[in-house]
């Protein structure tokens, strides 16, 4: 998954994928065990039983962090946070005292994978749910994880939580999200890890064609689907937040910066300034991960000082399009797990 750990044997790690004719192809064979109300896969929704393991650097994990916060699931689902970089084996809990997760009592998420699958052959990725009663990974299927948090965990949602996956909009959410995933979320990686000029040119064209489509879609509507934030917006936001700091330069997605695409830039700022989005974004971790871990793309490991991120705090004017972030609901309270002030100085400007 995106920036999750463990692929082949190279230093890229964070990319669970392979190459077909020198074009990056993501491996989407995740652990599909689900946590549901009826426990049909053997794992029942239960407050306090599961730990969500994430890395703030990873866009796929960032989705789960946003959804957990918007829905107020902090008391029901604890969260372990890995550091922004990792070695060949997996993400590590190097932010915790002694380098050990205080709940799972392991130094790296790989241990939870191997506890369940001693010969696990695939990437050791985040996000992942771990069953604290067994210490075993349950799932790393990032897309299903957020949908299940939105639907299967409803009894534990906070009062005023938004409906991020309303039943009557689910088909539209998935329809809109499909090209976002293939052309944008995954498209930036196809640009960055292209092995030939032709592969890069194709990925670049597909990426910006879809960004232009989204620019037009969002010109007359505040959110991607419906009149309040949904799962579709969460899926797009985490790529947009990383676009100028990382993808524009590091992955050669440089036709234009996000702040040069006026509609998408206003849309991204609108979400960033909404509780749950900007306050879960750790720019320091994002830059450290991509520029340090991807040594085949950035051999020196130098982390660039820019760009200036203060423009994320500027007015966006999207309120004029109608709608409201949470529909009939309310914003979440202050974050439980706070991004350090020097990792996201924009928040002090809001």
mmCIF file of C-alpha atoms in Angstrom:
data_model
loop_
_atom_site.group_PDB
_atom_site.id
_atom_site.type_symbol
_atom_site.label_atom_id
_atom_site.label_comp_id
_atom_site.label_asym_id
_atom_site.label_seq_id
_atom_site.Cartn_x
_atom_site.Cartn_y
_atom_site.Cartn_z
ATOM 1 C CA UNK A 1 0.000 0.000 0.000
ATOM 2 C CA UNK A 2 1.412 3.247 -1.023
ATOM 3 C CA UNK A 3 3.976 4.036 1.564
ATOM 4 C CA UNK A 4 3.550 0.983 3.597
ATOM 5 C CA UNK A 5 6.501 -1.200 4.154
ATOM 6 C CA UNK A 6 7.878 -4.262 2.574
ATOM 7 C CA UNK A 7 8.005 -5.152 -1.051
ATOM 8 C CA UNK A 8 10.750 -6.711 -2.955
ATOM 9 C CA UNK A 9 14.266 -6.783 -1.575
ATOM 10 C CA UNK A 10 15.226 -3.269 -2.538
ATOM 11 C CA UNK A 11 15.284 -0.108 -0.470
ATOM 12 C CA UNK A 12 11.974 1.089 -1.835
ATOM 13 C CA UNK A 13 10.145 -0.995 0.782
ATOM 14 C CA UNK A 14 7.060 1.199 1.152
ATOM 15 C CA UNK A 15 5.730 0.030 -2.184
ATOM 16 C CA UNK A 16 4.005 -3.326 -2.307
ATOM 17 C CA UNK A 17 4.308 -3.773 -6.030
ATOM 18 C CA UNK A 18 6.195 -5.086 -9.005
ATOM 19 C CA UNK A 19 7.117 -4.086 -12.522
ATOM 20 C CA UNK A 20 5.381 -5.094 -15.728
ATOM 21 C CA UNK A 21 7.253 -3.886 -18.802
ATOM 22 C CA UNK A 22 9.073 -1.399 -16.542
ATOM 23 C CA UNK A 23 5.796 0.060 -15.273
ATOM 24 C CA UNK A 24 4.975 -0.025 -11.563
ATOM 25 C CA UNK A 25 2.042 -2.308 -10.778
ATOM 26 C CA UNK A 26 0.693 -2.284 -7.224
ATOM 27 C CA UNK A 27 0.210 -5.626 -5.513
ATOM 28 C CA UNK A 28 -3.353 -5.486 -4.179
ATOM 29 C CA UNK A 29 -3.430 -8.946 -2.615
ATOM 30 C CA UNK A 30 -4.045 -7.806 0.932
ATOM 31 C CA UNK A 31 -5.171 -9.727 4.012
ATOM 32 C CA UNK A 32 -8.923 -9.496 3.527
ATOM 33 C CA UNK A 33 -10.121 -10.720 6.925
ATOM 34 C CA UNK A 34 -12.797 -8.290 8.108
ATOM 35 C CA UNK A 35 -13.893 -7.062 11.541
ATOM 36 C CA UNK A 36 -17.697 -7.084 11.454
ATOM 37 C CA UNK A 37 -20.703 -6.956 13.744
ATOM 38 C CA UNK A 38 -21.623 -10.558 12.942
ATOM 39 C CA UNK A 39 -18.012 -11.838 13.173
ATOM 40 C CA UNK A 40 -18.432 -13.714 9.904
ATOM 41 C CA UNK A 41 -14.643 -13.759 9.455
ATOM 42 C CA UNK A 42 -14.066 -14.682 13.099
ATOM 43 C CA UNK A 43 -13.445 -11.101 14.267
ATOM 44 C CA UNK A 44 -16.308 -9.265 15.941
ATOM 45 C CA UNK A 45 -16.502 -5.513 16.386
ATOM 46 C CA UNK A 46 -15.521 -4.957 19.996
ATOM 47 C CA UNK A 47 -14.318 -1.777 21.696
ATOM 48 C CA UNK A 48 -10.766 -2.016 22.976
ATOM 49 C CA UNK A 49 -9.894 -5.261 21.211
ATOM 50 C CA UNK A 50 -8.180 -3.979 18.063
ATOM 51 C CA UNK A 51 -5.240 -1.659 17.559
ATOM 52 C CA UNK A 52 -4.901 0.389 14.406
ATOM 53 C CA UNK A 53 -1.234 0.554 13.399
ATOM 54 C CA UNK A 54 -0.338 3.466 11.126
ATOM 55 C CA UNK A 55 2.444 5.709 9.927
ATOM 56 C CA UNK A 56 1.553 9.356 9.446
ATOM 57 C CA UNK A 57 3.819 9.437 6.385
ATOM 58 C CA UNK A 58 1.715 6.895 4.487
ATOM 59 C CA UNK A 59 -1.262 8.261 2.497
ATOM 60 C CA UNK A 60 -3.152 4.960 2.781
ATOM 61 C CA UNK A 61 -2.685 4.906 6.558
ATOM 62 C CA UNK A 62 -3.541 8.610 6.758
ATOM 63 C CA UNK A 63 -6.988 7.718 5.421
ATOM 64 C CA UNK A 64 -7.672 5.513 8.432
ATOM 65 C CA UNK A 65 -6.372 8.165 10.828
ATOM 66 C CA UNK A 66 -8.758 10.742 9.348
ATOM 67 C CA UNK A 67 -11.776 8.423 9.407
ATOM 68 C CA UNK A 68 -11.100 7.265 12.985
ATOM 69 C CA UNK A 69 -10.936 10.892 14.126
ATOM 70 C CA UNK A 70 -13.967 12.116 12.155
ATOM 71 C CA UNK A 71 -16.093 9.269 13.550
ATOM 72 C CA UNK A 72 -14.799 9.610 17.106
ATOM 73 C CA UNK A 73 -13.548 6.028 17.349
ATOM 74 C CA UNK A 74 -10.548 6.854 19.551
ATOM 75 C CA UNK A 75 -12.017 5.156 22.630
ATOM 76 C CA UNK A 76 -13.053 2.071 20.676
ATOM 77 C CA UNK A 77 -9.924 1.610 18.550
ATOM 78 C CA UNK A 78 -6.491 2.454 19.936
ATOM 79 C CA UNK A 79 -3.760 3.589 17.569
ATOM 80 C CA UNK A 80 -0.069 2.784 17.338
ATOM 81 C CA UNK A 81 2.083 5.174 15.309
ATOM 82 C CA UNK A 82 5.230 4.029 13.521
ATOM 83 C CA UNK A 83 8.034 6.388 12.611
ATOM 84 C CA UNK A 84 8.411 7.850 9.120
ATOM 85 C CA UNK A 85 11.253 5.617 7.947
ATOM 86 C CA UNK A 86 11.896 1.896 8.069
ATOM 87 C CA UNK A 87 14.414 -0.748 7.137
ATOM 88 C CA UNK A 88 14.129 -3.704 4.780
ATOM 89 C CA UNK A 89 11.991 -5.647 7.231
ATOM 90 C CA UNK A 90 9.157 -3.317 8.177
ATOM 91 C CA UNK A 91 7.915 -0.179 9.855
ATOM 92 C CA UNK A 92 9.143 0.185 13.427
ATOM 93 C CA UNK A 93 7.738 1.732 16.600
ATOM 94 C CA UNK A 94 10.756 3.990 16.995
ATOM 95 C CA UNK A 95 8.643 6.891 18.267
ATOM 96 C CA UNK A 96 7.740 4.950 21.426
ATOM 97 C CA UNK A 97 9.947 4.627 24.526
ATOM 98 C CA UNK A 98 12.407 1.817 23.987
ATOM 99 C CA UNK A 99 11.208 1.439 20.404
ATOM 100 C CA UNK A 100 8.361 -0.857 21.527
ATOM 101 C CA UNK A 101 4.625 -0.339 21.006
ATOM 102 C CA UNK A 102 3.176 0.083 24.517
ATOM 103 C CA UNK A 103 0.072 -2.006 23.792
ATOM 104 C CA UNK A 104 1.329 -4.717 21.447
ATOM 105 C CA UNK A 105 4.762 -4.925 23.098
ATOM 106 C CA UNK A 106 6.525 -5.413 19.764
ATOM 107 C CA UNK A 107 9.252 -3.309 18.097
ATOM 108 C CA UNK A 108 7.946 -3.627 14.527
ATOM 109 C CA UNK A 109 4.628 -4.339 12.844
ATOM 110 C CA UNK A 110 6.233 -7.284 11.074
ATOM 111 C CA UNK A 111 5.995 -9.220 14.350
ATOM 112 C CA UNK A 112 2.189 -9.110 14.250
ATOM 113 C CA UNK A 113 2.175 -10.360 10.652
ATOM 114 C CA UNK A 114 4.516 -13.256 11.413
ATOM 115 C CA UNK A 115 2.563 -14.138 14.540
ATOM 116 C CA UNK A 116 -0.384 -15.018 12.312
ATOM 117 C CA UNK A 117 1.486 -16.033 9.148
ATOM 118 C CA UNK A 118 4.992 -17.344 10.025
ATOM 119 C CA UNK A 119 5.936 -17.454 6.343
ATOM 120 C CA UNK A 120 4.080 -14.322 5.219
ATOM 121 C CA UNK A 121 5.389 -13.688 1.687
ATOM 122 C CA UNK A 122 4.045 -10.242 0.893
ATOM 123 C CA UNK A 123 4.703 -6.656 1.918
ATOM 124 C CA UNK A 124 4.541 -5.785 5.616
ATOM 125 C CA UNK A 125 2.262 -2.794 5.244
ATOM 126 C CA UNK A 126 0.410 -0.120 7.150
ATOM 127 C CA UNK A 127 -2.349 0.547 7.948
ATOM 128 C CA UNK A 128 -3.145 -2.692 9.716
ATOM 129 C CA UNK A 129 -5.552 -3.832 12.390
ATOM 130 C CA UNK A 130 -4.000 -6.048 15.049
ATOM 131 C CA UNK A 131 -6.029 -8.165 17.499
ATOM 132 C CA UNK A 132 -4.629 -7.278 20.905
ATOM 133 C CA UNK A 133 -5.929 -10.527 22.406
ATOM 134 C CA UNK A 134 -3.719 -12.629 20.129
ATOM 135 C CA UNK A 135 -1.087 -10.156 18.897
ATOM 136 C CA UNK A 136 -1.897 -11.201 15.321
ATOM 137 C CA UNK A 137 -2.558 -8.974 12.336
ATOM 138 C CA UNK A 138 -6.199 -9.115 11.246
ATOM 139 C CA UNK A 139 -6.184 -7.120 8.007
ATOM 140 C CA UNK A 140 -4.159 -4.644 5.996
ATOM 141 C CA UNK A 141 -6.868 -4.094 3.371
ATOM 142 C CA UNK A 142 -6.838 -0.306 3.662
ATOM 143 C CA UNK A 143 -9.877 0.361 1.494
ATOM 144 C CA UNK A 144 -12.118 -2.082 3.343
ATOM 145 C CA UNK A 145 -10.779 -0.909 6.701
ATOM 146 C CA UNK A 146 -12.186 2.601 6.353
ATOM 147 C CA UNK A 147 -15.479 1.406 4.886
ATOM 148 C CA UNK A 148 -15.909 -1.004 7.793
ATOM 149 C CA UNK A 149 -15.063 1.729 10.299
ATOM 150 C CA UNK A 150 -17.840 3.783 8.683
ATOM 151 C CA UNK A 151 -20.435 0.993 8.590
ATOM 152 C CA UNK A 152 -19.636 -1.924 10.911
ATOM 153 C CA UNK A 153 -18.494 0.266 13.832
ATOM 154 C CA UNK A 154 -21.534 2.588 13.867
ATOM 155 C CA UNK A 155 -22.524 1.784 17.448
ATOM 156 C CA UNK A 156 -19.224 3.313 18.592
ATOM 157 C CA UNK A 157 -19.383 6.479 16.481
ATOM 158 C CA UNK A 158 -19.398 9.731 18.435
ATOM 159 C CA UNK A 159 -22.577 11.755 18.718
ATOM 160 C CA UNK A 160 -22.721 14.027 15.681
ATOM 161 C CA UNK A 161 -20.389 11.873 13.586
ATOM 162 C CA UNK A 162 -20.840 12.393 9.839
ATOM 163 C CA UNK A 163 -22.069 9.573 7.631
ATOM 164 C CA UNK A 164 -18.999 9.145 5.437
ATOM 165 C CA UNK A 165 -20.460 6.239 3.464
ATOM 166 C CA UNK A 166 -24.215 6.850 3.173
ATOM 167 C CA UNK A 167 -26.018 3.929 1.630
ATOM 168 C CA UNK A 168 -27.726 5.947 -1.099
ATOM 169 C CA UNK A 169 -24.388 7.394 -2.255
ATOM 170 C CA UNK A 170 -22.187 4.306 -2.059
ATOM 171 C CA UNK A 171 -22.361 3.466 -5.755
ATOM 172 C CA UNK A 172 -21.454 7.033 -6.718
ATOM 173 C CA UNK A 173 -18.646 7.160 -4.150
ATOM 174 C CA UNK A 174 -17.114 4.004 -5.609
ATOM 175 C CA UNK A 175 -17.624 5.153 -9.193
ATOM 176 C CA UNK A 176 -15.929 8.491 -8.562
ATOM 177 C CA UNK A 177 -13.195 6.879 -6.464
ATOM 178 C CA UNK A 178 -12.176 4.255 -9.021
ATOM 179 C CA UNK A 179 -10.292 6.599 -11.397
ATOM 180 C CA UNK A 180 -9.023 8.581 -8.416
ATOM 181 C CA UNK A 181 -7.333 5.421 -7.180
ATOM 182 C CA UNK A 182 -5.987 4.166 -10.503
ATOM 183 C CA UNK A 183 -4.946 7.510 -12.024
ATOM 184 C CA UNK A 184 -4.165 9.740 -9.018
ATOM 185 C CA UNK A 185 -3.548 7.828 -5.756
ATOM 186 C CA UNK A 186 -1.605 5.135 -7.591
ATOM 187 C CA UNK A 187 -0.738 7.291 -10.589
ATOM 188 C CA UNK A 188 1.824 9.375 -8.724
ATOM 189 C CA UNK A 189 3.675 6.155 -7.878
ATOM 190 C CA UNK A 190 3.614 5.002 -11.474
ATOM 191 C CA UNK A 191 5.293 8.288 -12.374
ATOM 192 C CA UNK A 192 7.843 8.102 -9.581
ATOM 193 C CA UNK A 193 8.813 4.467 -10.080
ATOM 194 C CA UNK A 194 8.572 4.285 -13.879
ATOM 195 C CA UNK A 195 11.422 2.249 -15.325
ATOM 196 C CA UNK A 196 11.292 3.663 -18.856
ATOM 197 C CA UNK A 197 10.517 6.962 -20.513
ATOM 198 C CA UNK A 198 7.436 5.495 -22.181
ATOM 199 C CA UNK A 199 6.087 4.172 -18.873
ATOM 200 C CA UNK A 200 6.651 7.547 -17.233
ATOM 201 C CA UNK A 201 5.084 9.497 -20.095
ATOM 202 C CA UNK A 202 1.986 7.317 -19.997
ATOM 203 C CA UNK A 203 1.618 7.597 -16.218
ATOM 204 C CA UNK A 204 2.165 11.361 -16.332
ATOM 205 C CA UNK A 205 -0.501 11.839 -18.998
ATOM 206 C CA UNK A 206 -3.020 9.679 -17.147
ATOM 207 C CA UNK A 207 -2.378 11.485 -13.852
ATOM 208 C CA UNK A 208 -2.887 14.994 -15.122
ATOM 209 C CA UNK A 209 -5.803 14.038 -17.350
ATOM 210 C CA UNK A 210 -7.643 12.810 -14.260
ATOM 211 C CA UNK A 211 -6.619 15.835 -12.193
ATOM 212 C CA UNK A 212 -8.125 18.010 -14.928
ATOM 213 C CA UNK A 213 -11.336 15.949 -14.757
ATOM 214 C CA UNK A 214 -11.462 16.488 -10.987
ATOM 215 C CA UNK A 215 -10.765 20.201 -11.448
ATOM 216 C CA UNK A 216 -13.897 20.434 -13.583
ATOM 217 C CA UNK A 217 -16.028 18.231 -11.317
ATOM 218 C CA UNK A 218 -15.213 20.324 -8.259
ATOM 219 C CA UNK A 219 -15.696 23.653 -9.994
ATOM 220 C CA UNK A 220 -19.423 23.691 -9.177
ATOM 221 C CA UNK A 221 -19.622 21.379 -6.158
ATOM 222 C CA UNK A 222 -17.918 21.657 -2.803
ATOM 223 C CA UNK A 223 -17.365 17.921 -2.294
ATOM 224 C CA UNK A 224 -16.877 15.000 -4.636
ATOM 225 C CA UNK A 225 -20.189 13.289 -3.836
ATOM 226 C CA UNK A 226 -23.220 14.821 -2.133
ATOM 227 C CA UNK A 227 -23.187 17.993 -0.058
ATOM 228 C CA UNK A 228 -20.851 16.947 2.761
ATOM 229 C CA UNK A 229 -17.599 15.079 3.244
ATOM 230 C CA UNK A 230 -17.646 11.400 2.301
ATOM 231 C CA UNK A 231 -15.189 8.545 1.942
ATOM 232 C CA UNK A 232 -14.406 9.816 -1.568
ATOM 233 C CA UNK A 233 -12.979 13.075 -0.229
ATOM 234 C CA UNK A 234 -10.817 11.244 2.303
ATOM 235 C CA UNK A 235 -9.388 9.071 -0.482
ATOM 236 C CA UNK A 236 -8.406 12.055 -2.624
ATOM 237 C CA UNK A 237 -7.188 14.370 0.121
ATOM 238 C CA UNK A 238 -4.204 12.325 1.289
ATOM 239 C CA UNK A 239 -2.675 12.395 -2.198
ATOM 240 C CA UNK A 240 -3.325 16.122 -2.623
ATOM 241 C CA UNK A 241 -1.713 16.895 0.738
ATOM 242 C CA UNK A 242 1.499 15.203 -0.435
ATOM 243 C CA UNK A 243 1.503 16.620 -3.944
ATOM 244 C CA UNK A 244 3.613 19.749 -3.598
ATOM 245 C CA UNK A 245 5.880 18.577 -0.739
ATOM 246 C CA UNK A 246 6.720 15.262 -2.430
ATOM 247 C CA UNK A 247 5.070 14.127 -5.655
ATOM 248 C CA UNK A 248 5.711 17.250 -7.745
ATOM 249 C CA UNK A 249 9.491 16.972 -7.438
ATOM 250 C CA UNK A 250 10.372 13.580 -6.005
ATOM 251 C CA UNK A 251 8.021 11.650 -8.300
ATOM 252 C CA UNK A 252 8.400 14.037 -11.288
ATOM 253 C CA UNK A 253 4.662 14.925 -11.312
ATOM 254 C CA UNK A 254 5.635 18.401 -12.403
ATOM 255 C CA UNK A 255 3.269 19.680 -15.064
ATOM 256 C CA UNK A 256 1.915 21.935 -12.352
ATOM 257 C CA UNK A 257 1.926 22.153 -8.595
ATOM 258 C CA UNK A 258 -1.283 21.713 -6.661
ATOM 259 C CA UNK A 259 -1.309 25.412 -5.816
ATOM 260 C CA UNK A 260 -1.323 26.103 -9.581
ATOM 261 C CA UNK A 261 -4.562 24.145 -10.083
ATOM 262 C CA UNK A 262 -7.019 26.692 -8.652
ATOM 263 C CA UNK A 263 -10.083 24.512 -8.054
ATOM 264 C CA UNK A 264 -8.269 21.498 -6.617
ATOM 265 C CA UNK A 265 -6.086 23.791 -4.536
ATOM 266 C CA UNK A 266 -9.110 25.552 -3.015
ATOM 267 C CA UNK A 267 -10.806 22.172 -2.454
ATOM 268 C CA UNK A 268 -7.694 20.783 -0.744
ATOM 269 C CA UNK A 269 -7.409 23.843 1.527
ATOM 270 C CA UNK A 270 -11.100 23.541 2.415
ATOM 271 C CA UNK A 271 -10.539 19.979 3.602
ATOM 272 C CA UNK A 272 -7.202 20.775 5.259
ATOM 273 C CA UNK A 273 -8.860 23.481 7.334
ATOM 274 C CA UNK A 274 -11.606 21.058 8.414
ATOM 275 C CA UNK A 275 -10.946 19.260 11.740
ATOM 276 C CA UNK A 276 -9.712 15.748 11.059
ATOM 277 C CA UNK A 277 -7.767 16.511 7.887
ATOM 278 C CA UNK A 278 -5.037 19.102 8.397
ATOM 279 C CA UNK A 279 -4.588 18.208 12.045
ATOM 280 C CA UNK A 280 -3.722 14.615 11.098
ATOM 281 C CA UNK A 281 -1.224 15.675 8.412
ATOM 282 C CA UNK A 282 2.441 15.422 9.423
ATOM 283 C CA UNK A 283 4.501 17.151 6.740
ATOM 284 C CA UNK A 284 7.806 16.352 8.474
ATOM 285 C CA UNK A 285 7.042 12.615 8.485
ATOM 286 C CA UNK A 286 5.807 12.748 4.894
ATOM 287 C CA UNK A 287 8.976 14.350 3.579
ATOM 288 C CA UNK A 288 11.277 12.193 5.713
ATOM 289 C CA UNK A 289 9.674 9.008 4.469
ATOM 290 C CA UNK A 290 9.724 9.651 0.750
ATOM 291 C CA UNK A 291 13.070 11.381 0.484
ATOM 292 C CA UNK A 292 14.958 9.109 2.901
ATOM 293 C CA UNK A 293 13.477 5.677 2.162
ATOM 294 C CA UNK A 294 13.287 5.891 -1.639
ATOM 295 C CA UNK A 295 17.037 5.861 -2.213
ATOM 296 C CA UNK A 296 16.654 4.554 -5.753
ATOM 297 C CA UNK A 297 14.741 7.761 -6.540
ATOM 298 C CA UNK A 298 16.717 10.068 -4.200
ATOM 299 C CA UNK A 299 20.147 8.446 -3.676
ATOM 300 C CA UNK A 300 21.507 11.138 -1.346
ATOM 301 C CA UNK A 301 18.597 10.953 1.080
ATOM 302 C CA UNK A 302 18.587 14.736 1.314
ATOM 303 C CA UNK A 303 15.241 16.143 2.483
ATOM 304 C CA UNK A 304 14.421 19.443 0.740
ATOM 305 C CA UNK A 305 13.710 22.438 2.940
ATOM 306 C CA UNK A 306 10.726 23.624 0.896
ATOM 307 C CA UNK A 307 8.127 24.238 -0.123
ATOM 308 C CA UNK A 308 6.649 26.998 1.999
ATOM 309 C CA UNK A 309 3.446 25.477 3.365
ATOM 310 C CA UNK A 310 1.901 28.593 4.906
ATOM 311 C CA UNK A 311 -0.416 28.975 1.900
ATOM 312 C CA UNK A 312 -2.466 26.017 3.210
ATOM 313 C CA UNK A 313 -3.878 28.470 5.762
ATOM 314 C CA UNK A 314 -5.180 30.986 3.227
ATOM 315 C CA UNK A 315 -8.961 31.421 2.668
ATOM 316 C CA UNK A 316 -10.460 29.006 0.138
ATOM 317 C CA UNK A 317 -13.894 30.525 -0.557
ATOM 318 C CA UNK A 318 -15.525 27.137 -1.097
ATOM 319 C CA UNK A 319 -18.389 27.922 1.293
ATOM 320 C CA UNK A 320 -20.040 29.795 -1.585
ATOM 321 C CA UNK A 321 -20.759 26.455 -3.277
ATOM 322 C CA UNK A 322 -23.066 25.396 -0.439
ATOM 323 C CA UNK A 323 -22.988 22.246 1.608
ATOM 324 C CA UNK A 324 -21.210 21.830 4.912
ATOM 325 C CA UNK A 325 -18.372 19.541 6.028
ATOM 326 C CA UNK A 326 -20.400 17.376 8.395
ATOM 327 C CA UNK A 327 -23.920 17.659 7.025
ATOM 328 C CA UNK A 328 -26.278 17.466 9.995
ATOM 329 C CA UNK A 329 -23.402 16.388 12.225
ATOM 330 C CA UNK A 330 -20.742 18.271 14.156
ATOM 331 C CA UNK A 331 -16.945 18.614 14.022
ATOM 332 C CA UNK A 332 -14.840 16.234 16.116
ATOM 333 C CA UNK A 333 -13.251 17.552 19.291
ATOM 334 C CA UNK A 334 -9.550 18.294 19.709
ATOM 335 C CA UNK A 335 -7.257 15.530 18.432
ATOM 336 C CA UNK A 336 -6.140 12.887 20.939
ATOM 337 C CA UNK A 337 -2.887 12.177 19.118
ATOM 338 C CA UNK A 338 -1.399 15.570 18.284
ATOM 339 C CA UNK A 339 0.931 16.202 15.343
ATOM 340 C CA UNK A 340 3.973 18.090 16.732
ATOM 341 C CA UNK A 341 3.777 21.802 16.047
ATOM 342 C CA UNK A 342 7.041 21.861 14.117
ATOM 343 C CA UNK A 343 5.827 19.006 11.884
ATOM 344 C CA UNK A 344 2.847 21.006 10.664
ATOM 345 C CA UNK A 345 3.365 24.701 11.404
ATOM 346 C CA UNK A 346 0.345 25.574 9.240
ATOM 347 C CA UNK A 347 -2.000 24.626 12.078
ATOM 348 C CA UNK A 348 -0.760 27.563 14.154
ATOM 349 C CA UNK A 349 -1.851 29.899 11.350
ATOM 350 C CA UNK A 350 -5.454 28.674 11.197
#
